[in-house]
CSV table of C-alpha atoms in Angstrom, one decimal:
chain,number,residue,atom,x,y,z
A,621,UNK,CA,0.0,0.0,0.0
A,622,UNK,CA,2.8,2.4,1.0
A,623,UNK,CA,4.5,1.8,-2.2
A,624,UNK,CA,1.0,2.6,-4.2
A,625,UNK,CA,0.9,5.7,-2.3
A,626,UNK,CA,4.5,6.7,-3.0
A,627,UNK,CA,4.6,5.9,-6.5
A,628,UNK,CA,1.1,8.5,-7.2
A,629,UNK,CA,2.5,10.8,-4.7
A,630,UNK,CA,5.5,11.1,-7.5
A,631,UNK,CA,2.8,11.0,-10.5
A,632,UNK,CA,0.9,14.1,-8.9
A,633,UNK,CA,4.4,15.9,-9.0
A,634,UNK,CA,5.0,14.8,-12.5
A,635,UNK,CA,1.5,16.2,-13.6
A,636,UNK,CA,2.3,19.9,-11.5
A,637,UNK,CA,5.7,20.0,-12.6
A,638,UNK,CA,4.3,19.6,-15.8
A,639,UNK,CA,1.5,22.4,-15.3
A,640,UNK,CA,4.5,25.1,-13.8
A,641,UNK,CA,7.2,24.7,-16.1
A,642,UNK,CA,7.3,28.0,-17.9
A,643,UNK,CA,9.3,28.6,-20.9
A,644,UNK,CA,10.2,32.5,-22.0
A,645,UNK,CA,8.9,33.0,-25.7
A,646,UNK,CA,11.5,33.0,-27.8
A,647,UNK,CA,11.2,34.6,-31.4
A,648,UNK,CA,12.3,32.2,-34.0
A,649,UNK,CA,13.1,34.3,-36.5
A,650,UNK,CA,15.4,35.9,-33.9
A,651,UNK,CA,16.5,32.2,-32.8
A,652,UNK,CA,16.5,29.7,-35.8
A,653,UNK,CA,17.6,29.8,-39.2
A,654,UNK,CA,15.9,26.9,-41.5
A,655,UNK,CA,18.3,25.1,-42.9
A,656,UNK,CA,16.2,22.4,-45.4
A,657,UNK,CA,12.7,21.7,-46.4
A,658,UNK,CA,12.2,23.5,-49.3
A,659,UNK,CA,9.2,25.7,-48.2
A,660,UNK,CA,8.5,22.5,-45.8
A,661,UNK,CA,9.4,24.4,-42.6
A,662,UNK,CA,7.6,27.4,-41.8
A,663,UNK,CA,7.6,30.1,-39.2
A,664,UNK,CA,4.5,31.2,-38.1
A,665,UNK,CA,2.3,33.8,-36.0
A,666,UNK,CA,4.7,36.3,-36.1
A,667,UNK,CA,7.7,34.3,-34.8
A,668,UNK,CA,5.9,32.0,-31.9
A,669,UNK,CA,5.6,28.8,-33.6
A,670,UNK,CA,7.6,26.8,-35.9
A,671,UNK,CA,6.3,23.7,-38.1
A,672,UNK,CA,8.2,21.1,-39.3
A,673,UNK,CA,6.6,19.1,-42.3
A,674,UNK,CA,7.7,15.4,-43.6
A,675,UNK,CA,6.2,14.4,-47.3
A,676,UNK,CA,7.7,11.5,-49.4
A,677,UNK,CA,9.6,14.0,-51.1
A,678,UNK,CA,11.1,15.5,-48.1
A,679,UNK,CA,11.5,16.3,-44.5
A,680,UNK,CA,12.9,20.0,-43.1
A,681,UNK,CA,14.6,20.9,-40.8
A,682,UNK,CA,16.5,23.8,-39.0
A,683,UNK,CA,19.2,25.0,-36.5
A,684,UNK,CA,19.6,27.4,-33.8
A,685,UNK,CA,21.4,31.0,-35.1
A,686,UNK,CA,23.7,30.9,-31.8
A,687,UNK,CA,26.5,28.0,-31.0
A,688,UNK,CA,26.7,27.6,-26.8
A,689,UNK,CA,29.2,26.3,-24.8
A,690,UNK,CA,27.5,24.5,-21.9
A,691,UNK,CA,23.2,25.7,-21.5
A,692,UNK,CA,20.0,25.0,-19.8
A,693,UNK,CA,17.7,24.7,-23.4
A,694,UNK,CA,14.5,24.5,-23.2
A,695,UNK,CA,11.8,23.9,-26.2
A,696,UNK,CA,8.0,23.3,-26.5
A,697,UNK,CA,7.1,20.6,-29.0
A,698,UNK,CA,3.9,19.0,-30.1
A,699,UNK,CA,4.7,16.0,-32.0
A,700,UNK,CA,3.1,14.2,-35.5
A,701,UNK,CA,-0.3,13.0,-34.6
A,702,UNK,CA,-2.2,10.1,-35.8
A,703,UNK,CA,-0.3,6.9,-37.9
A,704,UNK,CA,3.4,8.6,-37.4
A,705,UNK,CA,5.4,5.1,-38.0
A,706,UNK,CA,8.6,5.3,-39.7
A,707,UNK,CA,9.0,9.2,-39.0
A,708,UNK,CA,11.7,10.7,-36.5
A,709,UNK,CA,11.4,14.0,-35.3
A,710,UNK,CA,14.7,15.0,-34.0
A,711,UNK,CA,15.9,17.6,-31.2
A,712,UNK,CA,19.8,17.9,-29.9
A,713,UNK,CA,22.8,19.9,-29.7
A,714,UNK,CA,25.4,19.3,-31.8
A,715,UNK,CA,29.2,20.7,-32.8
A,716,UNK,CA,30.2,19.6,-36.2
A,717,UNK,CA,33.5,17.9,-37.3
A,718,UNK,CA,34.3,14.0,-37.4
A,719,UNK,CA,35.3,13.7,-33.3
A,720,UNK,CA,31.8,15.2,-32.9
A,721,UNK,CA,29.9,15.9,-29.5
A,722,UNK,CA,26.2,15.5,-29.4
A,723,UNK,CA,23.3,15.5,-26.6
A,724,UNK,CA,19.9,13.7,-28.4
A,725,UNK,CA,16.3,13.9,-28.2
A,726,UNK,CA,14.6,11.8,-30.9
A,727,UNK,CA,11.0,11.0,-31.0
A,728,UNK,CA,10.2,7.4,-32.7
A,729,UNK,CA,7.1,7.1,-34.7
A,730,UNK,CA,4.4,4.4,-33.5
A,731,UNK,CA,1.0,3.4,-35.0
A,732,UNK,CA,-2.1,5.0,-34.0
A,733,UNK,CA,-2.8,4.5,-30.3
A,734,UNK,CA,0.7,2.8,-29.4
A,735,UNK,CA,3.4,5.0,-28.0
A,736,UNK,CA,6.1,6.9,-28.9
A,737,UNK,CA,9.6,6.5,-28.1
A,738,UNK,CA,11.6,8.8,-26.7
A,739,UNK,CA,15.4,7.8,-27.7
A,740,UNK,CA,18.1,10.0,-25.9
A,741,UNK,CA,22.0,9.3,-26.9
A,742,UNK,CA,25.1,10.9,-25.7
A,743,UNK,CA,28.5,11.3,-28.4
A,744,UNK,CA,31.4,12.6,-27.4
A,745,UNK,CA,34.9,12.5,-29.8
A,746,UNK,CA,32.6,11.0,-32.6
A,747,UNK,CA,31.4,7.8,-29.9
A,748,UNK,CA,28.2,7.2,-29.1
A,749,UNK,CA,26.4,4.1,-28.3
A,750,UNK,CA,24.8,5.2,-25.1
A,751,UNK,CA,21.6,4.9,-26.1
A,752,UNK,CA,18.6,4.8,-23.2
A,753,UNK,CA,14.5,5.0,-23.9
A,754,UNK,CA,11.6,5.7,-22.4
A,755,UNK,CA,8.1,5.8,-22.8
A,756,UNK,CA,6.2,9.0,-22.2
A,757,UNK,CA,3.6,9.3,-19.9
A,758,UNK,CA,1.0,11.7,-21.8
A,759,UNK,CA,0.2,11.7,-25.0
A,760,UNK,CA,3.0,13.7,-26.8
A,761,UNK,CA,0.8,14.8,-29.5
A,762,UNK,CA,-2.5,16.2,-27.9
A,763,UNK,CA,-0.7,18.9,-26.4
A,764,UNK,CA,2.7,21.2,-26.4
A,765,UNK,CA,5.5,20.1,-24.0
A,766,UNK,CA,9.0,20.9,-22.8
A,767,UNK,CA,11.9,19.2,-23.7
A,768,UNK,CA,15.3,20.8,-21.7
A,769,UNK,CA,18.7,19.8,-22.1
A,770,UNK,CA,20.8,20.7,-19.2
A,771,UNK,CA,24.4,20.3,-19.9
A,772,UNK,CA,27.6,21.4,-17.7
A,773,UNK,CA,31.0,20.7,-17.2
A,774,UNK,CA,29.6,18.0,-14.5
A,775,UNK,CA,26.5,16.4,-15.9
A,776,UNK,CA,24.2,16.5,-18.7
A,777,UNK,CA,20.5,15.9,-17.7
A,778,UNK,CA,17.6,15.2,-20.3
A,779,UNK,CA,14.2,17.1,-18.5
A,780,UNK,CA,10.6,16.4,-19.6
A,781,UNK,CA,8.5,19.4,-18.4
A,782,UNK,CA,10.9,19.7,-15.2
A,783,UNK,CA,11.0,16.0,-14.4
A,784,UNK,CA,14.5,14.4,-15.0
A,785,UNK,CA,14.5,11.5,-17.1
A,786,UNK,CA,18.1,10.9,-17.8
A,787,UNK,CA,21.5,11.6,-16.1
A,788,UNK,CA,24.7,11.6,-17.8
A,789,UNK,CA,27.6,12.3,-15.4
A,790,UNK,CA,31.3,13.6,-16.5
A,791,UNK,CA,33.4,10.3,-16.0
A,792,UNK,CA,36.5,11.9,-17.8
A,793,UNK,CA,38.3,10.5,-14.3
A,794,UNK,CA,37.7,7.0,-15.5
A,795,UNK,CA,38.9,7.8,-19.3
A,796,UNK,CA,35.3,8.5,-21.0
A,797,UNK,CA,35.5,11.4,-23.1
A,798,UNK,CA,32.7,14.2,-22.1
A,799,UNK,CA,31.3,17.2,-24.3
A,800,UNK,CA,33.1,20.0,-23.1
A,801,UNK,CA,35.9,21.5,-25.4
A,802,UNK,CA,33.6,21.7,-28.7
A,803,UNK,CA,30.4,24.5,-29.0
A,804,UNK,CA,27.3,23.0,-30.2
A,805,UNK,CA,24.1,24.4,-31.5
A,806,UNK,CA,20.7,22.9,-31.4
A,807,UNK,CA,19.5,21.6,-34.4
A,808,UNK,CA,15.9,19.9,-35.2
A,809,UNK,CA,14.4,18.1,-37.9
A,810,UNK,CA,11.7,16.2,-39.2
A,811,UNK,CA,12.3,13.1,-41.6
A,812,UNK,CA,11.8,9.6,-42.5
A,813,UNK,CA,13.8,6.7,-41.1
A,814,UNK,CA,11.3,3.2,-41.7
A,815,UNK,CA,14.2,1.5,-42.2
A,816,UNK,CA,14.7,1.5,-38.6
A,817,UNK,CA,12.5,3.7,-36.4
A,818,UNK,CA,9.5,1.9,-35.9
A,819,UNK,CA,10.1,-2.1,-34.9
A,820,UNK,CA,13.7,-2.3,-36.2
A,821,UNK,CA,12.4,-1.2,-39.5
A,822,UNK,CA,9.0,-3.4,-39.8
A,823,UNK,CA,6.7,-0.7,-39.8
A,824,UNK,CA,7.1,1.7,-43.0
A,825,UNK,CA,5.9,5.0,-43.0
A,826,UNK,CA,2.4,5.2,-44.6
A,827,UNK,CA,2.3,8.1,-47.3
A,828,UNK,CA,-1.5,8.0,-47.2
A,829,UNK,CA,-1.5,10.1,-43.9
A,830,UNK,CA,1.4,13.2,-45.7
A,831,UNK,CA,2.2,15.7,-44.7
A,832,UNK,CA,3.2,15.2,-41.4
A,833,UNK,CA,3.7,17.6,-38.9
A,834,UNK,CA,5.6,18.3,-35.5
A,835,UNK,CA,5.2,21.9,-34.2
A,836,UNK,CA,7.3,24.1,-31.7
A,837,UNK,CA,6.8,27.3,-29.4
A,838,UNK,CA,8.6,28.9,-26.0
A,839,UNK,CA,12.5,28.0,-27.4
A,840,UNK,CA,14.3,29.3,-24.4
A,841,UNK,CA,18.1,29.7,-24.6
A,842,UNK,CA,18.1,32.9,-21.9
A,843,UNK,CA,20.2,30.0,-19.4
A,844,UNK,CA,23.0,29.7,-22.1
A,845,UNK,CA,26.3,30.8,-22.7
A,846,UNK,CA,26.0,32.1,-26.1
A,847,UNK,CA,29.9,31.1,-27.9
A,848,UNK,CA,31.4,33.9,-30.1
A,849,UNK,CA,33.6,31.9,-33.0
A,850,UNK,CA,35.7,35.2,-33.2
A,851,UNK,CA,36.5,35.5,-29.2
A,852,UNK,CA,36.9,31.8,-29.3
A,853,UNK,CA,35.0,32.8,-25.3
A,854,UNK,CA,31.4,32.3,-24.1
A,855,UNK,CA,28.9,34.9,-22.7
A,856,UNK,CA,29.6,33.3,-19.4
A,857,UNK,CA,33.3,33.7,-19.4
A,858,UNK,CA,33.8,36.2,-17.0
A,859,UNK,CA,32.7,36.0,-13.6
A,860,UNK,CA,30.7,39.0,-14.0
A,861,UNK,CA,28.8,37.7,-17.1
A,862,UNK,CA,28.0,34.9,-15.1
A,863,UNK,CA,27.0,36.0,-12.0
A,864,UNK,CA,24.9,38.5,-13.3
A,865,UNK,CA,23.2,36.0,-15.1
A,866,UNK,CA,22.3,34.0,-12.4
A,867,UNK,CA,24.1,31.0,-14.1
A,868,UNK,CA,23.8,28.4,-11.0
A,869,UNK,CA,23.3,25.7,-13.7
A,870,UNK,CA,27.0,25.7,-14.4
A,871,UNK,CA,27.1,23.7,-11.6
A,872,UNK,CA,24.0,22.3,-11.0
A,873,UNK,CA,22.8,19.0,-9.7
A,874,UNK,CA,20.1,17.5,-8.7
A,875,UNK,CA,18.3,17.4,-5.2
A,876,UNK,CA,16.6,14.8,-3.7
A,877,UNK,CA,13.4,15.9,-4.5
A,878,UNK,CA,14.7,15.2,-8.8
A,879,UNK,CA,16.4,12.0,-8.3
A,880,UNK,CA,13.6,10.5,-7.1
A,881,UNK,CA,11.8,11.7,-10.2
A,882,UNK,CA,14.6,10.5,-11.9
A,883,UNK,CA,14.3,7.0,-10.2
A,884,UNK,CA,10.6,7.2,-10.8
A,885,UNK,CA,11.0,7.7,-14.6
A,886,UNK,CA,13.4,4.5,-14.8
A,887,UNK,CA,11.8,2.5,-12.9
A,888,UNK,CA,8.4,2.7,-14.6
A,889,UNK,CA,9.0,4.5,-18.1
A,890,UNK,CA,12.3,3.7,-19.2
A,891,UNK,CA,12.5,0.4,-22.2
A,892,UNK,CA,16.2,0.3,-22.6
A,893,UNK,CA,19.7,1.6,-20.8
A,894,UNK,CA,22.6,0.8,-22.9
A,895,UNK,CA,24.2,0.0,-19.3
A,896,UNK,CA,22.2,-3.1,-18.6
A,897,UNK,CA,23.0,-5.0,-22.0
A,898,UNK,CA,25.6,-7.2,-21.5
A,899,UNK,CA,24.8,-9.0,-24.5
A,900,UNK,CA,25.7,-5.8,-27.0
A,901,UNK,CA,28.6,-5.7,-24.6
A,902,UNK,CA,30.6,-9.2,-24.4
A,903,UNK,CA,33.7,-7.3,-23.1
A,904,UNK,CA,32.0,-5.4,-20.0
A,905,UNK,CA,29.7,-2.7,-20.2
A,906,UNK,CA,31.4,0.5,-20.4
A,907,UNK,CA,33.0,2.4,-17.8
A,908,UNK,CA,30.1,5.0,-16.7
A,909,UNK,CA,27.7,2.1,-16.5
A,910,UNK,CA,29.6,1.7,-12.4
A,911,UNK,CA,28.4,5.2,-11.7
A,912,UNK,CA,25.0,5.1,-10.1
């Protein structure tokens, strides 16, 4: 009975965390440049929403104006509705280059009334393979939510409307590379992948239900230091920049109220962790897998 209680006691904080987070509107044509689509994405009502739109012809896609070195990101999105199998609507930081770094939001397409997948991935020096994914526990596609990627020099944490729902913690003392030396910006995109999104590539996207659409709103980079390419600095170099700022996220963590959130995501939303296949790993799992 006590663990009943506990575990809606957590879902009641889930649903008001998910009522409270507020995201600052951001303009997009102050924030984004689109990148591909031909005509596919579009900025609407005067700046507050962006749509992405996937057609057999092509997907679209776009990228943030600013590069950042280490953030707190926030974006609304509402994701394809209806039969989305075999589409992949994509959200993550990236800095370019083959030894590339990389923090990963993608959404996998289901069939009408199953779930989406929520795939996150870490890559740092060009590595990834840290896959972990969850099931979401709303429907992604009824209504706008917020997706926030908080990444320091300690930790990178993947949020879903305020609740944490993945953890990666700098284990450069045990000789796993972490993003911290390259800028990244955040780049999105809509596009087909039924060669493997849906059931290892079973289910194929179904052209019948084109366009499809994912829309975004509220992209809040205000908690992110902005890198200058010809300073080769951040807005949050000097003390004063950051102080100013109120940038406690540079070395945030998370209380105890969070990690059991956190704990409360995996134990009841997340499908796979990359740490607890011993199979894909015959040598040992990797290194960060020790760190709880």
């Amino acid at each position: 009975m006590a663990s009943s209680v506990d575990k809606l006691s957590v879902l009641l904080l889930l649903i008001v965390s998910s009522l409270v987070v507020a995201a600052c509107a951001g303009n997009f044509y102050d924030k984004v440049d689109v990148t591909w689509g031909d005509g596919r994405a579009k900025i609407l009502n005067n700046g507050e929403l962006l749509t992405l739109s996937l057609d057999k012809a092509s997907g679209s896609g776009f990228q943030s104006k600013n590069e950042y070195m280490f953030g707190k990101i926030d974006m609304q999105l509402k994701l394809v509705p209806g039969n989305s199998a075999g589409t992949v609507t994509a959200y993550y930081l990236s800095s370019k280059g083959s030894n590339w770094d990389e923090i990963d939001f993608e959404f996998l397409g289901n069939l009408s009334g199953h779930p989406y997948i929520l795939h996150t991935n870490v890559f740092s020096q060009g590595k990834g393979n840290r896959e972990q994914q969850f099931y979401l526990w709303f429907d992604p596609t009824a209504d706008f939510h917020t997706y926030s990627i908080l990444w320091n020099p300690q930790r990178i944490i993947f949020s879903v409307d305020g609740t944490p729902i993945r953890e990666f913690k700098n284990a450069e003392s045990m000789g796993v590379p972490f993003p911290k030396d390259q800028p990244m910006r955040i780049y999105s995109s809509l596009w087909n992948a039924d060669d493997w999104a849906t059931r290892g590539g079973l289910i194929k996207t179904d052209w019948s239900n084109a366009p499809f659409t994912a829309s975004y709103r509220n992209f809040n980079d205000d908690n992110a230091c902005v890198w200058s390419s010809s300073t080769s600095a951040s807005s949050c170099s000097s003390t004063t920049g950051s102080s100013s700022n109120g940038n406690a996220w540079l070395s945030g963590e998370l209380d105890t109220t969070n990690q059991e959130r956190l704990e409360w995501v995996k134990t009841n939303n997340m499908i796979y962790n990359y740490c607890n296949d011993s199979n894909r790993f015959p040598q040992g799992l990797p290194p960060e897998c020790s760190m709880a």
